[in-house]
Short mmCIF file of C-alpha atoms in Angstrom, two decimals:
data_model
loop_
_atom_site.label_atom_id
_atom_site.label_comp_id
_atom_site.label_asym_id
_atom_site.label_seq_id
_atom_site.Cartn_x
_atom_site.Cartn_y
_atom_site.Cartn_z
CA UNK B 1 0.00 0.00 0.00
CA UNK B 2 1.33 3.43 -0.95
CA UNK B 3 2.00 5.94 1.81
CA UNK B 4 -0.57 8.66 2.22
CA UNK B 5 0.45 12.03 0.65
CA UNK B 6 0.24 13.66 4.09
CA UNK B 7 2.70 11.24 5.66
CA UNK B 8 5.72 13.11 6.99
CA UNK B 9 4.20 16.51 6.16
CA UNK B 10 3.68 19.29 8.66
CA UNK B 11 -0.05 20.03 8.53
CA UNK B 12 -1.42 23.08 10.33
CA UNK B 13 -5.19 23.04 10.84
CA UNK B 14 -6.96 26.33 11.54
CA UNK B 15 -10.05 25.69 13.65
CA UNK B 16 -10.75 23.06 16.30
CA UNK B 17 -14.41 22.53 15.49
CA UNK B 18 -15.87 19.28 14.13
CA UNK B 19 -14.17 19.39 10.72
CA UNK B 20 -10.79 20.38 12.15
CA UNK B 21 -10.89 17.58 14.72
CA UNK B 22 -11.82 15.00 12.09
CA UNK B 23 -8.98 16.05 9.81
CA UNK B 24 -6.52 16.10 12.73
CA UNK B 25 -7.42 12.54 13.69
CA UNK B 26 -7.13 11.31 10.10
CA UNK B 27 -3.85 13.11 9.41
CA UNK B 28 -2.22 11.93 12.62
CA UNK B 29 -3.29 8.41 11.73
CA UNK B 30 -1.48 8.51 8.39
CA UNK B 31 1.73 9.90 9.84
CA UNK B 32 1.46 13.65 9.44
CA UNK B 33 2.91 16.11 11.94
CA UNK B 34 -0.30 17.82 13.07
CA UNK B 35 -0.66 21.26 14.61
CA UNK B 36 -4.13 22.63 15.42
CA UNK B 37 -4.60 26.36 15.98
CA UNK B 38 -7.77 28.12 17.13
CA UNK B 39 -8.41 31.75 18.04
CA UNK B 40 -10.37 30.66 21.10
CA UNK B 41 -8.44 30.30 24.38
CA UNK B 42 -7.66 26.89 25.94
CA UNK B 43 -10.35 27.23 28.62
CA UNK B 44 -13.00 27.44 25.89
CA UNK B 45 -11.71 24.32 24.13
CA UNK B 46 -11.33 21.74 26.88
CA UNK B 47 -13.83 19.33 25.33
CA UNK B 48 -12.32 19.65 21.85
CA UNK B 49 -8.77 19.10 23.13
CA UNK B 50 -9.88 16.07 25.15
CA UNK B 51 -11.29 14.51 21.98
CA UNK B 52 -7.75 14.48 20.52
CA UNK B 53 -5.91 13.64 23.75
CA UNK B 54 -4.89 10.19 22.50
CA UNK B 55 -3.04 11.67 19.51
CA UNK B 56 0.34 13.33 19.13
CA UNK B 57 -1.14 16.73 18.21
CA UNK B 58 0.31 20.15 19.03
CA UNK B 59 -2.14 22.92 20.03
CA UNK B 60 -1.59 26.64 19.44
CA UNK B 61 -4.57 28.42 20.97
CA UNK B 62 -5.79 31.97 21.41
CA UNK B 63 -4.06 33.21 18.24
CA UNK B 64 -2.73 32.26 14.81
CA UNK B 65 0.88 33.48 15.16
CA UNK B 66 3.06 33.85 12.04
CA UNK B 67 5.42 31.24 13.52
CA UNK B 68 2.76 28.62 12.72
CA UNK B 69 3.91 28.67 9.11
CA UNK B 70 7.56 27.84 9.83
CA UNK B 71 8.28 24.51 8.19
CA UNK B 72 4.62 24.03 7.28
CA UNK B 73 3.79 22.05 4.13
CA UNK B 74 -0.02 22.20 4.16
CA UNK B 75 -2.48 24.64 5.77
CA UNK B 76 -6.02 23.36 6.29
CA UNK B 77 -8.84 25.87 6.70
CA UNK B 78 -12.03 25.25 8.62
CA UNK B 79 -15.18 26.79 7.13
CA UNK B 80 -15.04 29.93 9.25
CA UNK B 81 -11.53 30.91 8.11
CA UNK B 82 -11.54 33.25 5.07
CA UNK B 83 -8.82 33.38 2.45
CA UNK B 84 -8.26 36.98 3.50
CA UNK B 85 -7.18 36.05 7.04
CA UNK B 86 -3.61 37.32 7.60
CA UNK B 87 -2.24 33.85 8.34
CA UNK B 88 -3.78 32.51 5.11
CA UNK B 89 -2.48 35.40 3.03
CA UNK B 90 0.99 34.81 4.46
CA UNK B 91 0.73 31.10 3.64
CA UNK B 92 -0.18 31.88 0.04
CA UNK B 93 2.79 34.22 -0.23
CA UNK B 94 5.00 31.33 0.85
CA UNK B 95 3.31 28.96 -1.63
CA UNK B 96 2.06 26.72 1.17
CA UNK B 97 -0.66 24.35 -0.07
CA UNK B 98 -4.17 25.19 1.15
CA UNK B 99 -6.77 22.51 1.78
CA UNK B 100 -9.79 21.51 3.88
CA UNK B 101 -11.21 18.25 5.23
CA UNK B 102 -13.75 17.80 2.41
CA UNK B 103 -11.07 18.17 -0.27
CA UNK B 104 -8.78 15.69 1.49
CA UNK B 105 -11.70 13.26 1.65
CA UNK B 106 -12.49 13.76 -2.04
CA UNK B 107 -8.88 13.04 -2.98
CA UNK B 108 -9.09 9.64 -1.29
CA UNK B 109 -12.75 8.66 -1.75
CA UNK B 110 -12.94 5.03 -2.92
CA UNK B 111 -16.27 5.53 -4.73
CA UNK B 112 -17.52 8.19 -7.18
CA UNK B 113 -18.82 11.34 -5.52
CA UNK B 114 -22.12 13.16 -5.76
CA UNK B 115 -21.73 16.82 -4.78
CA UNK B 116 -24.61 19.23 -4.12
CA UNK B 117 -24.32 22.98 -3.64
CA UNK B 118 -26.51 26.06 -3.86
CA UNK B 119 -27.46 29.18 -1.97
CA UNK B 120 -30.61 27.52 -0.60
CA UNK B 121 -31.91 23.99 -0.31
CA UNK B 122 -28.66 22.06 -0.44
CA UNK B 123 -29.01 20.39 2.96
CA UNK B 124 -32.57 19.20 2.31
CA UNK B 125 -31.66 18.05 -1.21
CA UNK B 126 -28.59 16.20 0.07
CA UNK B 127 -30.62 14.52 2.81
CA UNK B 128 -33.35 13.61 0.31
CA UNK B 129 -30.82 12.09 -2.07
CA UNK B 130 -29.36 10.15 0.85
CA UNK B 131 -32.79 8.84 1.82
CA UNK B 132 -33.42 7.72 -1.75
CA UNK B 133 -30.02 6.04 -1.87
CA UNK B 134 -30.77 4.10 1.31
CA UNK B 135 -34.23 3.17 0.00
CA UNK B 136 -32.52 1.60 -3.01
CA UNK B 137 -30.61 -0.77 -0.73
CA UNK B 138 -27.27 0.74 -1.66
CA UNK B 139 -25.02 1.67 1.24
CA UNK B 140 -25.13 5.46 1.23
CA UNK B 141 -22.80 7.93 2.94
CA UNK B 142 -23.97 11.51 3.45
CA UNK B 143 -21.50 14.17 4.57
CA UNK B 144 -19.54 17.25 3.61
CA UNK B 145 -21.25 20.26 5.14
CA UNK B 146 -23.87 18.04 6.77
CA UNK B 147 -23.47 15.48 9.55
CA UNK B 148 -20.09 14.07 10.55
CA UNK B 149 -17.03 14.61 8.31
CA UNK B 150 -16.65 11.54 6.13
CA UNK B 151 -12.86 11.60 6.28
CA UNK B 152 -13.35 9.73 9.56
CA UNK B 153 -15.07 6.90 7.64
CA UNK B 154 -12.67 6.41 4.74
CA UNK B 155 -11.67 2.90 5.83
CA UNK B 156 -15.31 1.76 5.88
CA UNK B 157 -16.40 2.96 2.43
CA UNK B 158 -16.45 0.50 -0.46
CA UNK B 159 -16.21 1.14 -4.19
CA UNK B 160 -19.85 0.15 -4.80
CA UNK B 161 -21.20 2.56 -2.16
CA UNK B 162 -22.89 5.89 -2.86
CA UNK B 163 -21.26 9.05 -1.44
CA UNK B 164 -23.30 12.26 -1.34
CA UNK B 165 -21.70 15.49 -0.18
CA UNK B 166 -23.28 18.83 0.63
CA UNK B 167 -20.64 21.40 -0.31
CA UNK B 168 -20.55 25.07 0.68
CA UNK B 169 -18.87 27.91 -1.16
CA UNK B 170 -16.34 28.06 1.69
CA UNK B 171 -15.31 24.48 1.00
CA UNK B 172 -15.47 24.66 -2.78
CA UNK B 173 -13.27 27.74 -3.13
CA UNK B 174 -10.29 25.46 -2.40
CA UNK B 175 -11.31 22.48 -4.53
CA UNK B 176 -9.14 21.49 -7.50
CA UNK B 177 -11.47 18.67 -8.61
CA UNK B 178 -15.20 18.11 -9.12
CA UNK B 179 -17.57 15.26 -8.20
CA UNK B 180 -18.64 12.84 -10.93
CA UNK B 181 -22.22 13.99 -10.36
CA UNK B 182 -22.46 17.64 -9.37
CA UNK B 183 -25.61 19.67 -8.72
CA UNK B 184 -25.92 23.46 -8.46
CA UNK B 185 -29.40 24.20 -7.20
CA UNK B 186 -29.36 28.00 -7.32
CA UNK B 187 -27.06 30.98 -6.88
CA UNK B 188 -28.54 34.03 -5.17
CA UNK B 189 -26.85 36.68 -3.02
CA UNK B 190 -25.35 35.05 0.05
CA UNK B 191 -22.16 35.23 2.11
CA UNK B 192 -21.20 38.50 0.46
CA UNK B 193 -19.57 39.52 3.73
CA UNK B 194 -17.14 36.66 3.09
CA UNK B 195 -16.75 36.59 -0.71
CA UNK B 196 -17.11 40.33 -1.35
CA UNK B 197 -18.87 40.14 -4.73
CA UNK B 198 -21.44 37.96 -6.43
CA UNK B 199 -18.83 37.10 -9.07
CA UNK B 200 -16.48 35.71 -6.42
CA UNK B 201 -19.29 33.83 -4.69
CA UNK B 202 -20.51 32.32 -7.98
CA UNK B 203 -16.95 31.36 -8.94
CA UNK B 204 -16.56 29.46 -5.67
CA UNK B 205 -19.78 27.55 -6.33
CA UNK B 206 -18.71 26.87 -9.93
CA UNK B 207 -15.77 24.77 -8.72
CA UNK B 208 -18.20 21.91 -8.27
CA UNK B 209 -18.51 21.55 -12.08
CA UNK B 210 -15.44 23.41 -13.33
CA UNK B 211 -13.11 20.40 -13.00
CA UNK B 212 -15.50 17.72 -14.27
CA UNK B 213 -14.58 15.33 -17.06
CA UNK B 214 -16.44 14.54 -20.27
CA UNK B 215 -18.12 11.46 -18.76
CA UNK B 216 -19.39 13.31 -15.66
CA UNK B 217 -22.86 14.73 -15.03
CA UNK B 218 -23.74 18.33 -14.09
CA UNK B 219 -27.23 19.09 -12.76
CA UNK B 220 -28.51 22.68 -12.72
CA UNK B 221 -31.72 24.26 -11.47
CA UNK B 222 -33.34 25.45 -14.71
CA UNK B 223 -35.59 27.92 -12.89
CA UNK B 224 -32.60 29.79 -11.42
CA UNK B 225 -30.64 32.17 -13.68
CA UNK B 226 -27.59 32.06 -11.41
CA UNK B 227 -27.28 28.30 -11.73
CA UNK B 228 -27.97 28.24 -15.46
CA UNK B 229 -25.30 30.90 -16.04
CA UNK B 230 -22.75 28.18 -15.27
CA UNK B 231 -24.04 25.72 -17.87
CA UNK B 232 -21.19 26.38 -20.29
CA UNK B 233 -18.66 25.27 -17.67
CA UNK B 234 -19.96 21.70 -17.65
CA UNK B 235 -17.83 19.56 -19.99
CA UNK B 236 -19.98 16.42 -19.71
CA UNK B 237 -23.68 15.58 -19.64
CA UNK B 238 -25.85 18.53 -18.62
CA UNK B 239 -29.13 17.73 -16.86
CA UNK B 240 -31.64 20.25 -15.49
CA UNK B 241 -34.82 20.28 -13.45
CA UNK B 242 -37.78 22.66 -13.40
CA UNK B 243 -41.07 23.20 -11.60
CA UNK B 244 -42.26 25.48 -14.42
CA UNK B 245 -41.75 23.63 -17.69
CA UNK B 246 -40.64 20.30 -19.18
CA UNK B 247 -36.93 19.70 -19.67
CA UNK B 248 -35.24 17.39 -22.17
CA UNK B 249 -32.85 15.75 -19.72
CA UNK B 250 -33.72 15.79 -16.03
CA UNK B 251 -36.82 16.16 -13.85
CA UNK B 252 -39.85 18.41 -14.12
CA UNK B 253 -43.44 18.88 -12.99
CA UNK B 254 -46.40 18.39 -15.31
CA UNK B 255 -50.07 17.73 -14.46
CA UNK B 256 -49.31 17.28 -10.77
CA UNK B 257 -46.63 14.65 -11.42
CA UNK B 258 -42.85 14.64 -11.26
CA UNK B 259 -41.44 13.28 -14.50
CA UNK B 260 -37.97 12.13 -15.50
CA UNK B 261 -36.60 12.72 -18.99
CA UNK B 262 -33.47 11.24 -20.49
CA UNK B 263 -32.24 9.27 -23.47
CA UNK B 264 -35.42 10.16 -25.35
CA UNK B 265 -37.69 8.62 -22.70
CA UNK B 266 -40.13 10.38 -20.35
CA UNK B 267 -41.66 8.59 -17.37
CA UNK B 268 -43.71 9.66 -14.34
CA UNK B 269 -41.97 9.05 -11.03
CA UNK B 270 -44.28 10.29 -8.27
CA UNK B 271 -47.11 12.67 -7.56
CA UNK B 272 -46.38 16.12 -6.15
CA UNK B 273 -48.97 15.27 -3.49
CA UNK B 274 -46.66 12.52 -2.23
CA UNK B 275 -44.03 15.06 -1.17
CA UNK B 276 -44.17 15.27 2.64
CA UNK B 277 -42.55 18.72 2.83
CA UNK B 278 -44.21 22.13 2.72
CA UNK B 279 -43.59 24.79 0.12
CA UNK B 280 -42.73 25.25 -3.57
CA UNK B 281 -39.04 25.40 -2.71
CA UNK B 282 -39.24 21.83 -1.43
CA UNK B 283 -40.75 20.70 -4.73
CA UNK B 284 -37.57 22.03 -6.32
CA UNK B 285 -35.46 20.19 -3.75
CA UNK B 286 -37.26 16.94 -4.59
CA UNK B 287 -36.78 17.54 -8.33
CA UNK B 288 -33.05 18.02 -7.75
CA UNK B 289 -32.80 14.89 -5.59
CA UNK B 290 -34.74 12.86 -8.17
CA UNK B 291 -32.34 13.97 -10.91
CA UNK B 292 -29.34 13.16 -8.73
CA UNK B 293 -30.72 9.71 -7.89
CA UNK B 294 -31.54 8.91 -11.51
CA UNK B 295 -28.05 10.03 -12.55
CA UNK B 296 -26.63 7.63 -9.95
CA UNK B 297 -28.61 4.73 -11.45
CA UNK B 298 -31.40 4.54 -8.85
CA UNK B 299 -34.81 3.48 -10.13
CA UNK B 300 -38.29 5.02 -9.68
CA UNK B 301 -39.46 2.63 -6.94
CA UNK B 302 -36.63 3.60 -4.60
CA UNK B 303 -37.13 7.27 -5.46
CA UNK B 304 -40.79 7.01 -4.47
CA UNK B 305 -39.96 5.21 -1.22
CA UNK B 306 -37.16 7.60 -0.28
CA UNK B 307 -39.27 10.71 -0.82
CA UNK B 308 -42.37 9.29 0.88
CA UNK B 309 -40.43 8.31 4.02
CA UNK B 310 -38.49 11.55 4.27
CA UNK B 311 -38.87 13.78 7.31
CA UNK B 312 -38.00 17.46 7.47
CA UNK B 313 -34.39 18.25 8.33
CA UNK B 314 -33.92 20.02 11.65
CA UNK B 315 -34.20 23.84 11.57
CA UNK B 316 -35.80 23.79 8.11
CA UNK B 317 -39.54 24.48 8.42
CA UNK B 318 -39.44 22.14 11.41
CA UNK B 319 -42.70 21.95 13.39
CA UNK B 320 -41.88 22.36 17.09
CA UNK B 321 -45.21 22.51 18.94
CA UNK B 322 -48.82 23.63 18.75
CA UNK B 323 -49.98 25.74 21.72
CA UNK B 324 -53.54 27.07 22.02
CA UNK B 325 -54.13 26.45 18.32
CA UNK B 326 -50.92 28.24 17.28
CA UNK B 327 -48.23 26.23 15.49
CA UNK B 328 -44.57 27.18 16.12
CA UNK B 329 -42.18 26.44 13.25
CA UNK B 330 -38.37 26.53 13.34
CA UNK B 331 -36.73 27.75 10.12
CA UNK B 332 -33.50 28.99 11.70
CA UNK B 333 -31.62 27.92 8.55
CA UNK B 334 -33.02 31.02 6.81
CA UNK B 335 -29.89 33.17 6.95
CA UNK B 336 -30.64 35.17 3.79
CA UNK B 337 -33.73 37.12 2.65
CA UNK B 338 -34.44 34.66 -0.15
CA UNK B 339 -34.56 31.78 2.32
CA UNK B 340 -37.05 33.65 4.50
CA UNK B 341 -39.21 34.47 1.47
CA UNK B 342 -39.28 30.78 0.51
CA UNK B 343 -40.50 29.99 4.01
CA UNK B 344 -43.32 32.55 3.73
CA UNK B 345 -44.44 30.91 0.48
CA UNK B 346 -44.81 27.57 2.25
CA UNK B 347 -47.79 28.73 4.31
CA UNK B 348 -51.33 29.87 3.59
CA UNK B 349 -52.11 30.50 7.28
CA UNK B 350 -51.74 33.90 8.97
CA UNK B 351 -48.12 34.41 10.04
CA UNK B 352 -46.38 35.94 13.02
CA UNK B 353 -42.82 36.19 11.71
CA UNK B 354 -39.69 36.30 13.88
CA UNK B 355 -37.02 38.06 11.82
CA UNK B 356 -33.57 39.42 12.53
CA UNK B 357 -30.14 38.20 13.54
CA UNK B 358 -27.11 39.77 11.88
CA UNK B 359 -26.84 41.16 8.36
CA UNK B 360 -24.23 39.99 5.83
CA UNK B 361 -24.50 42.82 3.31
CA UNK B 362 -27.74 41.55 1.77
CA UNK B 363 -30.46 43.35 -0.18
CA UNK B 364 -33.72 43.42 1.79
CA UNK B 365 -36.08 45.39 -0.48
CA UNK B 366 -38.09 42.43 -1.80
CA UNK B 367 -38.20 40.91 1.67
CA UNK B 368 -39.72 44.10 3.10
CA UNK B 369 -42.27 44.30 0.29
CA UNK B 370 -43.38 40.67 0.58
CA UNK B 371 -43.47 40.67 4.37
CA UNK B 372 -45.65 43.78 4.33
CA UNK B 373 -48.14 42.00 2.08
CA UNK B 374 -48.06 38.56 3.65
CA UNK B 375 -47.34 38.74 7.39
CA UNK B 376 -49.90 39.59 10.06
CA UNK B 377 -47.29 40.73 12.60
CA UNK B 378 -43.47 40.90 12.52
CA UNK B 379 -41.34 40.51 15.63
CA UNK B 380 -37.84 41.87 14.99
CA UNK B 381 -34.82 40.87 17.06
CA UNK B 382 -31.03 41.00 17.04
CA UNK B 383 -28.61 43.50 15.57
CA UNK B 384 -30.48 43.46 12.25
CA UNK B 385 -33.75 44.53 13.90
CA UNK B 386 -33.36 48.33 13.50
CA UNK B 387 -32.55 48.05 9.78
CA UNK B 388 -35.52 45.79 9.09
CA UNK B 389 -37.81 48.03 11.12
CA UNK B 390 -36.74 51.03 9.05
CA UNK B 391 -37.37 49.14 5.79
CA UNK B 392 -40.80 47.94 6.91
CA UNK B 393 -41.84 51.42 8.04
CA UNK B 394 -40.91 52.75 4.59
CA UNK B 395 -43.45 50.44 2.92
CA UNK B 396 -46.78 51.92 1.67
CA UNK B 397 -48.66 49.70 4.13
CA UNK B 398 -46.25 48.75 6.94
CA UNK B 399 -47.23 45.60 8.82
CA UNK B 400 -47.71 45.72 12.58
CA UNK B 401 -44.33 45.05 14.13
CA UNK B 402 -42.59 44.75 17.47
CA UNK B 403 -38.84 45.17 18.02
CA UNK B 404 -37.01 43.43 20.85
CA UNK B 405 -33.37 42.66 21.56
CA UNK B 406 -33.12 38.89 21.90
CA UNK B 407 -34.78 35.73 20.59
CA UNK B 408 -36.24 34.89 24.01
CA UNK B 409 -38.07 38.21 24.05
CA UNK B 410 -39.20 37.62 20.47
CA UNK B 411 -40.78 34.27 21.36
CA UNK B 412 -42.55 35.81 24.35
CA UNK B 413 -43.87 38.64 22.19
CA UNK B 414 -45.06 36.24 19.48
CA UNK B 415 -46.81 34.09 22.08
CA UNK B 416 -48.72 37.15 23.28
CA UNK B 417 -49.59 38.32 19.75
CA UNK B 418 -50.52 35.01 18.08
CA UNK B 419 -54.12 33.87 17.71
CA UNK B 420 -55.55 30.37 17.12
CA UNK B 421 -54.88 29.36 13.50
CA UNK B 422 -51.68 31.44 13.26
CA UNK B 423 -48.21 30.15 12.46
CA UNK B 424 -45.38 31.58 14.56
CA UNK B 425 -42.47 31.25 12.16
CA UNK B 426 -38.83 31.71 13.08
CA UNK B 427 -37.33 32.49 9.68
CA UNK B 428 -34.83 35.22 10.54
CA UNK B 429 -33.25 36.12 7.21
CA UNK B 430 -30.08 37.12 9.05
CA UNK B 431 -27.22 35.02 10.34
CA UNK B 432 -27.03 33.90 13.95
CA UNK B 433 -23.58 35.28 14.67
CA UNK B 434 -24.74 38.28 16.67
CA UNK B 435 -25.81 35.96 19.49
CA UNK B 436 -25.17 32.30 18.61
CA UNK B 437 -22.43 30.00 17.36
CA UNK B 438 -24.50 29.05 14.30
CA UNK B 439 -28.07 28.72 13.02
CA UNK B 440 -28.38 25.31 14.69
CA UNK B 441 -27.72 26.74 18.15
CA UNK B 442 -30.27 29.47 17.43
CA UNK B 443 -32.83 26.89 16.31
CA UNK B 444 -32.20 24.76 19.38
CA UNK B 445 -32.77 27.81 21.58
CA UNK B 446 -36.07 28.47 19.77
CA UNK B 447 -37.12 24.86 20.41
CA UNK B 448 -36.34 25.18 24.12
CA UNK B 449 -38.23 28.45 24.42
CA UNK B 450 -41.31 27.09 22.65
CA UNK B 451 -41.32 23.85 24.63
CA UNK B 452 -41.05 25.88 27.83
CA UNK B 453 -44.20 27.73 26.76
CA UNK B 454 -45.92 24.41 26.16
CA UNK B 455 -44.88 23.16 29.59
CA UNK B 456 -46.18 26.33 31.24
CA UNK B 457 -49.49 25.82 29.45
CA UNK B 458 -49.75 22.24 30.71
CA UNK B 459 -49.12 23.38 34.29
CA UNK B 460 -51.78 26.09 34.29
#
């Protein structure tokens, strides 16, 4: 067996979160000299350090000093580390190789990869494709930006398995290869605080198809101009999917059915009514997953079973509780205006919307217009609250709104405002970083707050 390319190399990993720990464990196991650096102090990282205590790993905590780069061969970036960070810029000036855990996994994956990216919907689509894969009886691994890093599982994966990766722009900006089956769901403004421009953001996403070969498959959302703008980059088979019109190669909706087209054949796969998820955006996610599954050789019966058995992914239009006839729904994943607008479109009921968080240089005009038309009452919270309040008050018919500081106050306010038949919807539109580690922590806090309300109701 050939030695791993990291053997004997000095690998510095920036970030001691889940992905950094997984890469550290793998790299140490193949004989790399591993250094892990995190800007957080040691007292904040006791649990993370304990998880690597059995390995010969050096920790540099509380800073990323320039001395980290001395003798370094490879610098691995966790998702939160931008290319503009001083330590990364210095590494590039020294021609030190940059990488991340998902790229190192892709370089060693024993089976062909399916990669899924997009500004919205990629987690649900990835999970759907995974459910379909499992329904087919094929051993299916789901990872990347979802679940546990698959680099920890390399020794367990076989050539006949199915590997499905959710890939973010932060991961893809370092990739020098593309999956054999690659899907770009949509490209709308997102993470502009990180990438700076839409062109840079789109270029990062485009890496998922840019390095494909002639026998690979690219799948694009036909209803999204941003995704379709990348069609010319795909060197192999181009498949699309649409909820608006038939396509020649891919999946589409017609007469209440999802159809598959390819090789001159069109066949119905399942009814739209069989989709267990709310909202038009989830119809698109199913169309994408169906096209991915078909491209991977999975038949209609498994597609039907996988979709029918699928349950909503946490923090994505996730029902939490119904209290006094009011349903509380957790859509903490909505960290961009477009995501929040998709959530609004999933409901016909009157809405009490919890919106806010932190801005990332997004355009909110359409959000303000649609919220003014659609929402019965808006509860604004977080550092983004004042901006959204100003935009709503500038509308011709501003909706009733309440501004508070924190999510806990927002839930209390919504509980007071909501009436039987309403939906209280946490779909913030902003990121969680003004108060939480990530959108998951914010969603978990929302769950706790709502369940506390339910408990109080039971005790009355």
